[in-house]
CSV table of C-alpha atoms in Angstrom, one decimal:
chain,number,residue,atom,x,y,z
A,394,UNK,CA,70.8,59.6,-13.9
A,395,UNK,CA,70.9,58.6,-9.8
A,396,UNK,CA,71.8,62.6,-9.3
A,397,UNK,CA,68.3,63.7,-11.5
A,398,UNK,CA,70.6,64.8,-14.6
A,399,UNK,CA,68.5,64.3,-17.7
A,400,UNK,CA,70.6,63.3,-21.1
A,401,UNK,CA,68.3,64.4,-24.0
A,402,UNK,CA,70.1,62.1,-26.4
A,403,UNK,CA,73.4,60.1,-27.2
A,404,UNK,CA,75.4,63.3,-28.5
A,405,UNK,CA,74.6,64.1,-24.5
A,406,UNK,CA,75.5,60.8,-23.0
A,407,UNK,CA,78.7,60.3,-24.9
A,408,UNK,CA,79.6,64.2,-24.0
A,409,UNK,CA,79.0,63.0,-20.4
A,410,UNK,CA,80.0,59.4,-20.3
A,411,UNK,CA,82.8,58.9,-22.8
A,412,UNK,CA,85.8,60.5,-21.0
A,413,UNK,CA,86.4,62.3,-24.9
A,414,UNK,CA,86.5,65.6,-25.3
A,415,UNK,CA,82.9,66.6,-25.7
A,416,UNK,CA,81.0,68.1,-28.7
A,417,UNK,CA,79.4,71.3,-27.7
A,418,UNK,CA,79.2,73.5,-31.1
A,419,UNK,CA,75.6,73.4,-31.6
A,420,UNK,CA,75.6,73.9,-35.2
A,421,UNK,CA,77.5,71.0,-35.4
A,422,UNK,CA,75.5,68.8,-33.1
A,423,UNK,CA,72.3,70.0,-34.8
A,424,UNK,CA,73.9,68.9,-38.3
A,425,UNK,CA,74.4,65.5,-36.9
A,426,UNK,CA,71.2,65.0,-35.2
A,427,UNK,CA,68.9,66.9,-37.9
A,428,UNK,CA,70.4,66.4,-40.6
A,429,UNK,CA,73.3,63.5,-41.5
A,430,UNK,CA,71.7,61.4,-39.0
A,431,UNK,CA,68.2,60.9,-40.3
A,432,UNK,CA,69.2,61.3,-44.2
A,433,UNK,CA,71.9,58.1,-44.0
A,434,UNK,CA,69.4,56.1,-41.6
A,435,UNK,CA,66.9,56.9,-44.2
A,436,UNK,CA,69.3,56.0,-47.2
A,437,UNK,CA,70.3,52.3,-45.8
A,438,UNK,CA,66.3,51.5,-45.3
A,439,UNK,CA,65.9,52.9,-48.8
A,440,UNK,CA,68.5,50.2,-50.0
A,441,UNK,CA,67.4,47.2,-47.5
A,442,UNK,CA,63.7,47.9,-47.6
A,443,UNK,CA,63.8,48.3,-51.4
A,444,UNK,CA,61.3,45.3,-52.9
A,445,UNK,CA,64.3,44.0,-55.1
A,446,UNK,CA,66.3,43.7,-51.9
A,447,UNK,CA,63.8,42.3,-50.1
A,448,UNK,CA,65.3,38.5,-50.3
A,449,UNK,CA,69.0,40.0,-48.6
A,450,UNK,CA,66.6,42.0,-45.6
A,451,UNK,CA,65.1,38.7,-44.9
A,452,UNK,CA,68.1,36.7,-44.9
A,453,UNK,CA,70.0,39.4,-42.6
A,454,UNK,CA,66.9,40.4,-40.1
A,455,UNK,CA,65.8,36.9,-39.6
A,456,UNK,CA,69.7,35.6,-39.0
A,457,UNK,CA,69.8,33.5,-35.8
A,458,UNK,CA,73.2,33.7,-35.4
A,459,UNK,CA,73.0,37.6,-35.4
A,460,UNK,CA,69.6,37.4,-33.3
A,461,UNK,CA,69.1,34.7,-31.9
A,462,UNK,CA,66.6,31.6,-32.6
A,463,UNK,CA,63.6,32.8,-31.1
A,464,UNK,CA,63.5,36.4,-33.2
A,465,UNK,CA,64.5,33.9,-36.4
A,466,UNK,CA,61.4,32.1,-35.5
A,467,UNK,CA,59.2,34.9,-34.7
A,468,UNK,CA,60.4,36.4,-38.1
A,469,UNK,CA,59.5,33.6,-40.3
A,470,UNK,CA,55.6,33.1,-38.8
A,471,UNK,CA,55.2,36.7,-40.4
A,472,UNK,CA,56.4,39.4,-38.2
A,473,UNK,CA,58.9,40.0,-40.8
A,474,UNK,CA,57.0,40.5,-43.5
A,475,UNK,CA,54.5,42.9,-41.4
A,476,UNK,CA,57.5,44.8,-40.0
A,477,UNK,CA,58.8,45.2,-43.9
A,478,UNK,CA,55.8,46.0,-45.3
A,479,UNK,CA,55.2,48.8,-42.2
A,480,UNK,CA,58.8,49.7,-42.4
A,481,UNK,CA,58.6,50.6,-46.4
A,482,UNK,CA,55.6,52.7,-45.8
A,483,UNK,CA,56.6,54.8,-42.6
A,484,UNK,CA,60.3,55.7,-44.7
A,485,UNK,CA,58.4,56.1,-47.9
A,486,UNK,CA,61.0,53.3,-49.6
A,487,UNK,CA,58.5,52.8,-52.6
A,488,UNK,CA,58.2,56.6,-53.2
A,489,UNK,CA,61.2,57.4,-55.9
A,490,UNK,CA,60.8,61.5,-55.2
A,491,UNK,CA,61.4,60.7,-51.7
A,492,UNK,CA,64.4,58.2,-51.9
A,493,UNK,CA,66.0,60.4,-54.5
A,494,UNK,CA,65.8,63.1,-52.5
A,495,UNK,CA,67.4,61.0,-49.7
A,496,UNK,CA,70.4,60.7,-52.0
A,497,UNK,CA,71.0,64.2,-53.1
A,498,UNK,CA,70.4,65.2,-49.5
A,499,UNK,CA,73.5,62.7,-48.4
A,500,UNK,CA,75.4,63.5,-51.6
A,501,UNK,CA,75.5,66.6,-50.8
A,502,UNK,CA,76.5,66.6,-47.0
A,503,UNK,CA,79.4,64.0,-48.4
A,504,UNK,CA,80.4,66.7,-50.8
A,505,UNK,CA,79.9,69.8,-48.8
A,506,UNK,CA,79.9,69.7,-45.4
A,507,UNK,CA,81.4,67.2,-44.3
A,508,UNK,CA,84.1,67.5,-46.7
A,509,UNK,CA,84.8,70.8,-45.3
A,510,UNK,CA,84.9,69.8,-41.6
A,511,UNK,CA,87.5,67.0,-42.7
A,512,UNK,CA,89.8,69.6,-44.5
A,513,UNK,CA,89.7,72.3,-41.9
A,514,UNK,CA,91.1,69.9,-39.5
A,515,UNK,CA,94.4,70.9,-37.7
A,516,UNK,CA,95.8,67.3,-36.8
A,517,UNK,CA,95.1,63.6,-36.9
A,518,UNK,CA,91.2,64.1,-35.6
A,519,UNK,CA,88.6,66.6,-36.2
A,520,UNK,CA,89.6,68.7,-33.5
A,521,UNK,CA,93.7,68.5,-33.2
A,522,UNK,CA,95.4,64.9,-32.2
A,523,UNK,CA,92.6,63.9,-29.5
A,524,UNK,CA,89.8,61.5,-30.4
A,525,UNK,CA,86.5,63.4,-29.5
A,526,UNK,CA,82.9,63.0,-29.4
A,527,UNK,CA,82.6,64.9,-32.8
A,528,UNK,CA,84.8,62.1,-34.1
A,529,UNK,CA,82.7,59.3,-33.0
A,530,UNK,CA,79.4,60.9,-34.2
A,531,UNK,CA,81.0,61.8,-37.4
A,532,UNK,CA,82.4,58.0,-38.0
A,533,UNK,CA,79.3,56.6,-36.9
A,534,UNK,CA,76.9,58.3,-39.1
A,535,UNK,CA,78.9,58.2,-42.3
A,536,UNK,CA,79.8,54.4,-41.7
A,537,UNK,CA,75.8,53.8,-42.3
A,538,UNK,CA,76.4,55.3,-45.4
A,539,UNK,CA,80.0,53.4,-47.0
A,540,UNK,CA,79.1,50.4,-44.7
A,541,UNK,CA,82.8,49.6,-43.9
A,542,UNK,CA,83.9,46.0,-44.1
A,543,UNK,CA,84.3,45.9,-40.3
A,544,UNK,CA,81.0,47.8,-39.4
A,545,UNK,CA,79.8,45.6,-36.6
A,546,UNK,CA,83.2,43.8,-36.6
A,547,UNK,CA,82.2,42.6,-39.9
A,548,UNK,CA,79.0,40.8,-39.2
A,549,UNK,CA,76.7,42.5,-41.8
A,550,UNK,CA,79.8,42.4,-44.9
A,551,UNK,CA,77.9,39.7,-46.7
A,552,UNK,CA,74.6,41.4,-46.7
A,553,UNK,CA,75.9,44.9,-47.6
A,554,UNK,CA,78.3,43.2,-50.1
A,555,UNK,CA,75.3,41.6,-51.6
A,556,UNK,CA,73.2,44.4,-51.3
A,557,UNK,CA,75.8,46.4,-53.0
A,558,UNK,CA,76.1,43.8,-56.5
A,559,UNK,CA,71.9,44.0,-56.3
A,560,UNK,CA,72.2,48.0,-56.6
């Protein structure tokens, strides 16, 4: 920042930025950083990056309309399919220990955890009838993981729909 403040990462920035009541509880922040974070990023490329997918990760990362003509270009002379094949092998999407751990990991923060955190709350949001930063991390993440109808207002529905019959 202009004033030499460092923000380590978004949970930071939105504590800072967002006007919201901030997330400080480490614990918590260190759940959603270490652990929901990674293990529903790593879930979705599971899913996309999966070989019988392949055809509906093509179709959506190549999009123009989503990404413009030039990245739809650059995509189809082969980038894509260097990106996909690199992409598998850095999240391990053709190793079934792995990806099945992936989804016991996120099953089990869906059944525990976060569960929990939902029914302790004392009003309409996490932390009483304010929005806060907890909120926003908390919806984020777990969207990645139902992909919501409206996630992106709605721009990826086809491809998750699609990639949901496939599965």
């Amino acid at each position: 920042m202009p004033n030499g403040c460092v923000h380590n990462d978004s949970c930071d920035i939105a504590n800072q930025v967002s006007g919201l009541a901030p997330l400080l509880d480490s614990e918590r922040k260190d759940f959603y950083d270490t652990q929901l974070g990674p293990d529903v990023r790593q879930m979705a490329y599971n899913h996309f990056l999966a070989p019988a997918n392949e055809h509906v990760w093509h179709k959506m990362a190549s999009n123009s309309d989503l990404f413009g003509t030039v990245w739809s270009w650059t995509w189809s002379l082969g980038v894509g399919s260097l990106m996909t094949t690199k992409m598998r092998d850095m999240f391990k999407c053709d190793d079934a220990v792995a990806v099945a751990a992936t989804q016991a990991a996120v099953e089990k923060h869906f059944s525990g955890w976060l569960s929990e955190r939902v029914e302790r709350k004392t009003g309409k949001y996490l932390n009483g009838d304010e929005i806060s930063v907890e909120d926003v991390a908390f919806v984020s993440l777990c969207a990645v993981a139902v992909m919501p109808d409206l996630y992106c207002g709605g721009k990826f529905r086809a491809y998750f729909d699609e990639l949901v019959e496939a599965d």
